């Protein structure tokens, strides 16, 4: 509990969600930004593909969370087809903050005011350990693919 006290407020909320879900991992506060997949990979010493980017998108106007491998970009056409949506687009920053309580570059898979419908890039399951943002652009957390699925209830999807 003492370590949680030193976390930024948004990361404390994430840590509380992890604990409530029974996920045994630690939020790590980095000295430098991990706003991009490349920055995060350098900071934690993993390959870019093991970074789980949290993207808030809209599908036909409804916000959703897509956890994608940092190794590639989301193909909105492929994702639209997979979701059965007419239009998929990036959510504006104000909507990201509203639905997650977190800023772009630090969006965690959990710790939101209300759960978001979540989809997980199938490529993330190739990694023994993945790293996701933990509520701020300076905080991350290691997870297994199964922990990510358990936390989010996310369905697998091809995004590229």
Coordinates of N, CA, C and O in Angstrom, one line a residue:
X1 N 0.8 -1.2 0.0 CA 0.0 0.0 0.0 C 0.9 1.3 0.0 O 0.5 2.2 -0.6
X2 N 2.0 1.2 0.6 CA 2.9 2.4 0.7 C 3.3 2.8 -0.7 O 3.3 4.0 -1.0
X3 N 3.6 1.9 -1.6 CA 4.0 2.3 -2.9 C 2.9 3.0 -3.7 O 3.1 3.9 -4.4
X4 N 1.6 2.5 -3.4 CA 0.5 3.2 -4.1 C 0.4 4.6 -3.7 O 0.0 5.5 -4.5
X5 N 0.8 5.0 -2.4 CA 0.7 6.3 -1.9 C 1.6 7.3 -2.8 O 1.3 8.5 -2.8
X6 N 2.7 6.8 -3.3 CA 3.6 7.7 -4.1 C 3.2 7.8 -5.6 O 3.8 8.5 -6.3
X7 N 2.2 7.0 -6.0 CA 1.7 7.1 -7.4 C 0.9 8.4 -7.6 O 0.2 8.9 -6.8
X8 N 1.0 8.9 -8.9 CA 0.1 10.0 -9.3 C -1.4 9.5 -9.1 O -1.7 8.3 -9.1
X9 N -2.3 10.5 -8.8 CA -3.7 10.1 -8.5 C -4.3 9.2 -9.6 O -5.0 8.2 -9.2
X10 N -4.1 9.5 -10.9 CA -4.7 8.6 -11.9 C -4.1 7.2 -11.9 O -4.8 6.2 -12.1
X11 N -2.8 7.1 -11.6 CA -2.2 5.7 -11.5 C -2.7 5.0 -10.2 O -2.8 3.8 -10.2
X12 N -3.0 5.7 -9.1 CA -3.5 5.1 -7.9 C -4.9 4.5 -8.2 O -5.2 3.4 -7.8
X13 N -5.7 5.2 -9.0 CA -7.0 4.6 -9.4 C -6.8 3.3 -10.2 O -7.5 2.3 -10.0
X14 N -5.8 3.3 -11.1 CA -5.5 2.1 -11.9 C -5.1 1.0 -11.0 O -5.6 -0.1 -11.1
X15 N -4.2 1.3 -10.0 CA -3.7 0.3 -9.1 C -4.8 -0.3 -8.2 O -4.8 -1.5 -8.0
X16 N -5.8 0.6 -7.9 CA -6.9 0.1 -7.1 C -7.8 -0.9 -7.9 O -8.3 -1.9 -7.4
X17 N -8.0 -0.6 -9.2 CA -8.7 -1.5 -10.1 C -8.0 -2.8 -10.3 O -8.6 -3.9 -10.3
X18 N -6.6 -2.8 -10.4 CA -5.9 -4.0 -10.5 C -6.0 -4.8 -9.3 O -6.3 -6.0 -9.4
X19 N -5.9 -4.2 -8.1 CA -6.0 -5.0 -6.8 C -7.4 -5.6 -6.7 O -7.6 -6.7 -6.3
X20 N -8.5 -4.8 -7.0 CA -9.8 -5.3 -6.9 C -10.1 -6.5 -7.9 O -10.9 -7.3 -7.5
X21 N -9.4 -6.5 -9.0 CA -9.5 -7.6 -10.0 C -8.6 -8.8 -9.6 O -8.7 -9.8 -10.3
X22 N -7.8 -8.6 -8.6 CA -6.9 -9.7 -8.2 C -5.7 -9.9 -9.1 O -5.1 -10.9 -9.1
X23 N -5.4 -8.8 -9.8 CA -4.2 -8.9 -10.7 C -3.0 -8.4 -10.0 O -2.9 -7.3 -9.5
X24 N -2.0 -9.3 -9.9 CA -0.8 -9.0 -9.1 C 0.3 -8.4 -10.0 O 1.0 -9.2 -10.7
X25 N 0.3 -7.1 -10.1 CA 1.3 -6.4 -10.9 C 1.5 -5.1 -10.2 O 0.8 -4.7 -9.4
X26 N 2.6 -4.4 -10.6 CA 2.9 -3.1 -10.0 C 2.9 -2.0 -11.1 O 3.4 -2.2 -12.2
X27 N 2.4 -0.9 -10.7 CA 2.5 0.3 -11.6 C 3.9 0.9 -11.4 O 4.4 1.0 -10.3
X28 N 4.6 1.1 -12.5 CA 5.9 1.7 -12.5 C 5.9 3.1 -13.0 O 5.3 3.4 -14.1
X29 N 6.4 4.0 -12.2 CA 6.5 5.4 -12.7 C 7.8 5.7 -13.3 O 8.9 5.4 -12.6
X30 N 7.9 6.1 -14.5 CA 9.1 6.3 -15.3 C 9.6 7.7 -15.1 O 8.8 8.6 -15.0
X31 N 10.9 7.9 -15.2 CA 11.4 9.3 -15.1 C 11.1 10.1 -16.4 O 11.0 11.3 -16.3
X32 N 11.0 9.4 -17.5 CA 10.7 10.1 -18.8 C 9.3 9.7 -19.3 O 8.8 8.6 -18.9
X33 N 8.8 10.4 -20.3 CA 7.5 10.1 -20.9 C 7.5 8.7 -21.6 O 8.5 8.3 -22.2
X34 N 6.4 8.1 -21.5 CA 6.2 6.8 -22.3 C 4.9 7.0 -23.1 O 4.1 6.2 -23.3
X35 N 4.8 8.3 -23.7 CA 3.6 8.7 -24.4 C 3.5 7.9 -25.7 O 2.4 7.6 -26.2
X36 N 4.6 7.5 -26.3 CA 4.5 6.7 -27.6 C 5.0 5.2 -27.3 O 5.7 5.0 -26.3
X37 N 4.7 4.3 -28.2 CA 5.1 2.9 -28.0 C 6.6 2.8 -28.0 O 7.2 2.1 -27.2
X38 N 7.3 3.6 -28.9 CA 8.7 3.6 -29.0 C 9.4 4.1 -27.6 O 10.3 3.5 -27.1
X39 N 8.8 5.2 -27.1 CA 9.3 5.7 -25.8 C 9.1 4.7 -24.7 O 10.0 4.4 -23.9
X40 N 8.0 4.1 -24.7 CA 7.7 3.1 -23.6 C 8.6 1.9 -23.7 O 9.1 1.4 -22.7
X41 N 8.8 1.4 -25.0 CA 9.6 0.2 -25.2 C 11.0 0.5 -24.7 O 11.7 -0.4 -24.1
X42 N 11.6 1.6 -25.1 CA 12.9 2.0 -24.6 C 13.0 2.1 -23.1 O 13.9 1.6 -22.5
X43 N 12.0 2.6 -22.5 CA 12.0 2.8 -21.0 C 11.9 1.5 -20.3 O 12.6 1.4 -19.2
X44 N 11.2 0.5 -20.8 CA 11.1 -0.7 -20.0 C 12.0 -1.8 -20.6 O 12.0 -2.9 -20.0
X45 N 12.6 -1.6 -21.7 CA 13.5 -2.6 -22.3 C 12.8 -3.7 -23.0 O 13.3 -4.9 -22.8
X46 N 11.8 -3.5 -23.7 CA 11.1 -4.5 -24.5 C 11.0 -4.1 -25.9 O 11.3 -3.0 -26.3
X47 N 10.5 -5.0 -26.8 CA 10.3 -4.7 -28.2 C 9.0 -3.9 -28.3 O 8.1 -4.0 -27.4
X48 N 8.9 -3.1 -29.3 CA 7.7 -2.2 -29.5 C 6.4 -3.0 -29.6 O 5.4 -2.6 -29.1
X49 N 6.5 -4.2 -30.1 CA 5.3 -5.0 -30.3 C 4.7 -5.5 -29.0 O 3.5 -5.8 -28.9
X50 N 5.5 -5.4 -27.9 CA 5.0 -5.8 -26.6 C 4.3 -4.7 -25.8 O 3.9 -4.8 -24.7
X51 N 4.3 -3.5 -26.4 CA 3.6 -2.4 -25.8 C 2.1 -2.4 -26.3 O 1.8 -2.5 -27.4
X52 N 1.2 -2.4 -25.3 CA -0.2 -2.4 -25.5 C -0.7 -1.0 -25.5 O -0.9 -0.4 -24.5
X53 N -0.8 -0.4 -26.7 CA -1.3 1.0 -26.9 C -2.8 1.0 -26.6 O -3.6 0.1 -27.1
X54 N -3.3 1.9 -25.8 CA -4.7 2.1 -25.5 C -5.2 3.2 -26.4 O -4.9 4.4 -26.2
X55 N -6.0 2.9 -27.3 CA -6.6 3.9 -28.2 C -8.1 4.0 -28.0 O -8.8 3.0 -28.0
X56 N -8.6 5.2 -27.7 CA -10.0 5.4 -27.6 C -10.5 5.8 -29.0 O -10.0 6.8 -29.5
X57 N -11.4 5.1 -29.5 CA -11.9 5.3 -30.9 C -13.4 5.5 -30.7 O -14.0 5.2 -29.7
X58 N -14.0 5.9 -31.8 CA -15.5 5.9 -31.9 C -15.9 4.9 -33.0 O -15.2 5.0 -34.1
X59 N -16.9 4.1 -32.8 CA -17.4 3.2 -33.8 C -18.9 3.7 -34.0 O -19.7 3.5 -33.0
X60 N -19.2 4.3 -35.1 CA -20.5 4.8 -35.4 C -20.9 5.8 -34.2 O -22.0 5.8 -33.8
X61 N -19.9 6.6 -33.8 CA -20.2 7.6 -32.7 C -20.1 7.1 -31.3 O -20.1 7.9 -30.4
X62 N -20.0 5.8 -31.1 CA -19.9 5.3 -29.7 C -18.4 5.0 -29.3 O -17.7 4.3 -30.0
X63 N -18.0 5.6 -28.2 CA -16.6 5.4 -27.8 C -16.3 3.9 -27.4 O -17.2 3.2 -26.8
X64 N -15.1 3.5 -27.7 CA -14.6 2.1 -27.4 C -13.1 2.2 -27.2 O -12.5 3.1 -27.6
X65 N -12.6 1.2 -26.5 CA -11.2 1.1 -26.3 C -10.6 0.0 -27.1 O -11.1 -1.1 -27.1
X66 N -9.5 0.3 -27.8 CA -8.8 -0.8 -28.6 C -7.4 -0.8 -28.1 O -6.7 0.2 -28.1
X67 N -7.0 -2.0 -27.6 CA -5.7 -2.2 -27.1 C -4.9 -2.9 -28.3 O -5.2 -4.0 -28.7
X68 N -4.0 -2.1 -28.8 CA -3.3 -2.6 -30.0 C -1.8 -2.7 -29.8 O -1.2 -2.0 -28.9
X69 N -1.1 -3.6 -30.5 CA 0.3 -3.7 -30.4 C 1.0 -2.5 -30.9 O 0.6 -1.9 -31.9
X70 N 2.0 -2.1 -30.2 CA 2.8 -0.9 -30.6 C 3.5 -1.1 -31.9 O 4.1 -0.1 -32.4
X71 N 3.6 -2.3 -32.4 CA 4.3 -2.6 -33.6 C 3.7 -2.2 -34.9 O 4.3 -2.2 -36.0
X72 N 2.4 -1.8 -34.8 CA 1.7 -1.4 -36.1 C 0.6 -0.4 -35.8 O 0.2 -0.2 -34.7
X73 N 0.1 0.2 -36.9 CA -1.0 1.2 -36.8 C -2.3 0.5 -37.1 O -2.3 -0.5 -37.8
X74 N -3.3 1.0 -36.5 CA -4.7 0.5 -36.7 C -5.1 0.8 -38.1 O -5.0 2.0 -38.5
X75 N -5.6 -0.2 -38.8 CA -6.2 0.1 -40.1 C -7.7 0.2 -39.9 O -8.4 -0.8 -39.5
X76 N -8.2 1.4 -40.0 CA -9.6 1.7 -39.7 C -10.6 0.9 -40.5 O -11.7 0.6 -40.1
X77 N -10.2 0.6 -41.8 CA -11.1 -0.2 -42.6 C -11.2 -1.6 -42.1 O -12.3 -2.2 -42.1
X78 N -10.0 -2.2 -41.8 CA -10.0 -3.6 -41.2 C -10.8 -3.6 -39.9 O -11.6 -4.5 -39.7
X79 N -10.6 -2.6 -39.1 CA -11.3 -2.6 -37.8 C -12.8 -2.4 -38.0 O -13.6 -3.0 -37.3
X80 N -13.2 -1.5 -38.9 CA -14.6 -1.3 -39.2 C -15.3 -2.5 -39.6 O -16.4 -2.9 -39.1
X81 N -14.6 -3.3 -40.4 CA -15.2 -4.6 -40.9 C -15.3 -5.5 -39.7 O -16.3 -6.2 -39.5
X82 N -14.3 -5.6 -38.9 CA -14.3 -6.6 -37.8 C -15.4 -6.2 -36.8 O -16.0 -7.1 -36.2
X83 N -15.6 -4.9 -36.6 CA -16.6 -4.5 -35.6 C -18.0 -4.4 -36.2 O -19.0 -4.2 -35.4
X84 N -18.1 -4.5 -37.5 CA -19.4 -4.3 -38.1 C -19.9 -2.9 -38.1 O -21.1 -2.6 -38.0
X85 N -19.0 -2.0 -38.1 CA -19.3 -0.5 -37.9 C -19.2 0.1 -39.3 O -18.3 -0.2 -40.1
X86 N -20.0 1.1 -39.5 CA -19.9 1.9 -40.7 C -18.7 2.8 -40.7 O -18.0 3.0 -41.7
X87 N -18.4 3.4 -39.5 CA -17.3 4.4 -39.4 C -16.6 4.2 -38.1 O -17.2 4.1 -37.0
X88 N -15.2 4.1 -38.2 CA -14.4 4.0 -37.0 C -13.4 5.2 -37.1 O -12.8 5.4 -38.2
X89 N -13.3 6.0 -36.0 CA -12.4 7.1 -36.1 C -11.7 7.3 -34.7 O -12.2 6.8 -33.7
X90 N -10.6 8.1 -34.7 CA -10.0 8.4 -33.4 C -11.0 9.3 -32.6 O -11.6 10.2 -33.2
X91 N -11.1 9.1 -31.3 CA -11.9 10.0 -30.5 C -11.1 11.3 -30.2 O -9.9 11.3 -30.1
X92 N -11.8 12.4 -30.2 CA -11.2 13.7 -29.8 C -10.6 13.6 -28.4 O -11.2 12.9 -27.5
X93 N -9.6 14.4 -28.1 CA -9.0 14.4 -26.8 C -10.0 14.6 -25.7 O -9.9 14.0 -24.6
X94 N -10.9 15.5 -25.9 CA -11.9 15.8 -24.8 C -12.7 14.6 -24.5 O -13.1 14.3 -23.3
X95 N -13.1 13.8 -25.5 CA -13.9 12.6 -25.3 C -13.0 11.5 -24.6 O -13.5 10.8 -23.7
X96 N -11.8 11.4 -25.0 CA -10.9 10.5 -24.3 C -10.8 10.8 -22.8 O -11.0 9.9 -22.0
X97 N -10.6 12.0 -22.5 CA -10.6 12.4 -21.1 C -11.9 12.2 -20.4 O -11.9 11.7 -19.2
X98 N -13.0 12.5 -21.1 CA -14.3 12.3 -20.5 C -14.6 10.8 -20.1 O -15.1 10.5 -19.1
X99 N -14.3 9.9 -21.1 CA -14.7 8.5 -20.9 C -13.7 7.7 -20.1 O -14.0 6.6 -19.6
X100 N -12.4 8.2 -20.0 CA -11.4 7.4 -19.3 C -10.9 8.1 -18.0 O -10.4 7.5 -17.1
X101 N -11.1 9.4 -18.0 CA -10.5 10.2 -16.9 C -9.0 10.4 -17.0 O -8.3 10.8 -16.1
X102 N -8.5 10.0 -18.1 CA -7.0 10.0 -18.4 C -6.7 10.7 -19.7 O -7.6 10.8 -20.5
X103 N -5.5 11.2 -19.8 CA -5.0 11.9 -21.0 C -4.5 11.0 -22.0 O -3.9 9.9 -21.7
X104 N -4.6 11.4 -23.3 CA -4.0 10.6 -24.4 C -2.5 10.4 -24.1 O -1.8 11.4 -23.6
X105 N -2.0 9.2 -24.3 CA -0.6 8.9 -24.0 C -0.4 8.3 -22.7 O 0.6 7.7 -22.4
X106 N -1.5 8.2 -21.9 CA -1.4 7.6 -20.6 C -2.6 6.7 -20.3 O -2.8 6.3 -19.1
X107 N -3.5 6.5 -21.3 CA -4.7 5.8 -21.0 C -4.4 4.3 -20.7 O -3.8 3.6 -21.5
X108 N -4.9 3.9 -19.5 CA -4.8 2.5 -19.1 C -6.0 1.7 -19.6 O -7.0 2.3 -19.9
X109 N -5.8 0.4 -19.5 CA -6.9 -0.5 -19.9 C -8.1 -0.5 -18.9 O -9.2 -0.9 -19.2
X110 N -7.8 0.0 -17.7 CA -8.8 0.1 -16.6 C -8.6 1.4 -15.8 O -7.7 2.2 -16.1
X111 N -9.5 1.6 -14.9 CA -9.5 2.8 -14.1 C -10.3 3.9 -14.6 O -10.2 5.1 -14.2
X112 N -11.2 3.6 -15.5 CA -12.1 4.6 -16.1 C -13.4 4.8 -15.2 O -13.7 3.9 -14.5
X113 N -14.0 5.9 -15.4 CA -15.3 6.1 -14.6 C -16.3 5.0 -14.8 O -17.1 4.7 -13.9
X114 N -16.4 4.5 -16.0 CA -17.3 3.4 -16.3 C -16.6 2.5 -17.3 O -15.8 3.0 -18.1
X115 N -16.8 1.2 -17.3 CA -16.1 0.3 -18.3 C -16.4 0.7 -19.7 O -17.5 1.2 -20.0
X116 N -15.4 0.6 -20.6 CA -15.5 0.8 -22.0 C -15.6 -0.5 -22.7 O -14.8 -1.4 -22.4
X117 N -16.4 -0.6 -23.7 CA -16.3 -1.8 -24.6 C -14.9 -1.9 -25.1 O -14.4 -0.9 -25.7
X118 N -14.3 -3.0 -25.0 CA -12.9 -3.1 -25.3 C -12.6 -4.2 -26.3 O -13.2 -5.3 -26.2
X119 N -11.7 -4.0 -27.2 CA -11.2 -4.9 -28.2 C -9.7 -5.0 -28.1 O -9.0 -4.0 -27.9
X120 N -9.1 -6.2 -28.2 CA -7.7 -6.4 -28.1 C -7.1 -7.0 -29.3 O -7.6 -8.0 -29.8
X121 N -6.1 -6.3 -29.8 CA -5.3 -6.8 -31.0 C -4.8 -8.2 -30.7 O -4.1 -8.4 -29.8
X122 N -5.1 -9.1 -31.6 CA -4.7 -10.5 -31.5 C -3.2 -10.6 -31.5 O -2.7 -11.6 -30.9
X123 N -2.5 -9.7 -32.1 CA -1.0 -9.8 -32.1 C -0.4 -9.7 -30.7 O 0.8 -10.1 -30.5
X124 N -1.1 -9.1 -29.7 CA -0.5 -9.0 -28.4 C -0.3 -10.3 -27.7 O 0.5 -10.5 -26.8
X125 N -1.1 -11.3 -28.1 CA -1.0 -12.6 -27.5 C 0.3 -13.3 -27.8 O 0.7 -14.3 -27.2
X126 N 1.1 -12.8 -28.7 CA 2.4 -13.4 -29.1 C 3.5 -13.1 -28.0 O 4.5 -13.7 -28.0
X127 N 3.2 -12.2 -27.1 CA 4.2 -11.8 -26.1 C 3.9 -12.3 -24.7 O 2.8 -12.3 -24.2
X128 N 5.0 -12.9 -24.1 CA 4.9 -13.4 -22.8 C 4.5 -12.3 -21.8 O 3.7 -12.6 -20.9
X129 N 5.0 -11.1 -21.9 CA 4.7 -10.0 -21.1 C 4.4 -8.8 -22.0 O 5.2 -8.6 -23.0
X130 N 3.4 -8.1 -21.7 CA 3.1 -6.8 -22.4 C 3.1 -5.7 -21.4 O 3.0 -5.9 -20.2
X131 N 3.3 -4.5 -21.9 CA 3.3 -3.3 -21.0 C 2.2 -2.4 -21.5 O 2.1 -2.1 -22.7
X132 N 1.4 -1.9 -20.6 CA 0.3 -0.9 -20.9 C 0.5 0.3 -20.0 O 1.1 0.3 -18.9
X133 N 0.0 1.4 -20.5 CA 0.0 2.7 -19.7 C -0.8 2.5 -18.5 O -1.7 1.6 -18.4
X134 N -0.5 3.2 -17.4 CA -1.2 3.1 -16.1 C -1.8 4.4 -15.6 O -1.6 4.7 -14.5
X135 N -2.4 5.2 -16.5 CA -3.1 6.3 -16.1 C -2.5 7.7 -16.4 O -3.1 8.7 -16.4
X136 N -1.1 7.7 -16.7 CA -0.4 8.9 -17.0 C 0.6 8.6 -18.1 O 1.0 7.4 -18.2
X137 N 1.1 9.6 -18.8 CA 2.2 9.3 -19.8 C 3.5 8.9 -19.2 O 4.4 8.5 -19.9
X138 N 3.6 8.9 -17.9 CA 4.9 8.5 -17.2 C 4.7 7.2 -16.4 O 5.6 6.8 -15.6
X139 N 3.5 6.5 -16.5 CA 3.4 5.3 -15.7 C 2.9 4.2 -16.6 O 2.1 4.3 -17.5
X140 N 3.5 3.0 -16.3 CA 3.2 1.8 -17.1 C 3.0 0.6 -16.1 O 3.4 0.7 -14.9
X141 N 2.6 -0.5 -16.7 CA 2.4 -1.7 -15.9 C 2.6 -2.9 -16.7 O 2.2 -3.0 -17.9
X142 N 3.3 -3.9 -16.2 CA 3.5 -5.2 -17.0 C 2.3 -6.1 -16.7 O 1.7 -6.1 -15.6
X143 N 1.8 -6.7 -17.8 CA 0.7 -7.6 -17.7 C 1.0 -8.8 -18.6 O 1.7 -8.7 -19.6
X144 N 0.3 -9.9 -18.3 CA 0.3 -11.0 -19.3 C -0.9 -10.7 -20.2 O -1.8 -9.9 -19.8
X145 N -1.0 -11.4 -21.3 CA -2.1 -11.2 -22.2 C -3.4 -11.6 -21.5 O -4.4 -11.0 -21.7
X146 N -3.3 -12.7 -20.8 CA -4.5 -13.2 -20.1 C -5.0 -12.2 -19.0 O -6.2 -12.0 -18.8
X147 N -4.1 -11.6 -18.3 CA -4.5 -10.5 -17.4 C -5.2 -9.4 -18.1 O -6.2 -8.9 -17.6
X148 N -4.7 -9.0 -19.2 CA -5.3 -7.9 -20.0 C -6.7 -8.3 -20.4 O -7.6 -7.5 -20.2
X149 N -6.9 -9.5 -20.8 CA -8.2 -10.0 -21.2 C -9.2 -10.1 -20.0 O -10.3 -9.7 -20.1
X150 N -8.6 -10.5 -18.9 CA -9.5 -10.6 -17.7 C -9.9 -9.2 -17.2 O -11.0 -9.0 -16.9
X151 N -8.9 -8.3 -17.2 CA -9.2 -7.0 -16.7 C -10.2 -6.2 -17.6 O -11.1 -5.5 -17.1
X152 N -10.2 -6.4 -18.9 CA -11.0 -5.6 -19.8 C -12.2 -6.4 -20.3 O -13.1 -5.7 -20.8
X153 N -12.2 -7.7 -20.3 CA -13.2 -8.5 -20.9 C -13.2 -8.3 -22.4 O -14.2 -8.5 -23.1
X154 N -12.0 -7.8 -22.9 CA -11.9 -7.5 -24.3 C -12.0 -8.7 -25.3 O -11.5 -9.8 -25.0
X155 N -12.6 -8.5 -26.4 CA -12.7 -9.5 -27.5 C -11.5 -9.3 -28.4 O -11.0 -8.2 -28.6
X156 N -11.0 -10.4 -28.9 CA -9.9 -10.4 -29.9 C -10.3 -9.8 -31.2 O -11.4 -10.1 -31.7
X157 N -9.5 -9.0 -31.8 CA -9.8 -8.5 -33.1 C -8.5 -8.2 -33.9 O -7.4 -8.1 -33.3
X158 N -8.6 -8.3 -35.2 CA -7.5 -7.9 -36.1 C -7.6 -6.5 -36.3 O -8.7 -6.0 -36.7
X159 N -6.5 -5.7 -36.1 CA -6.6 -4.3 -36.3 C -5.7 -3.8 -37.4 O -5.8 -2.6 -37.8
X160 N -4.9 -4.6 -38.0 CA -4.0 -4.2 -39.1 C -4.1 -5.2 -40.3 O -4.5 -6.3 -40.1

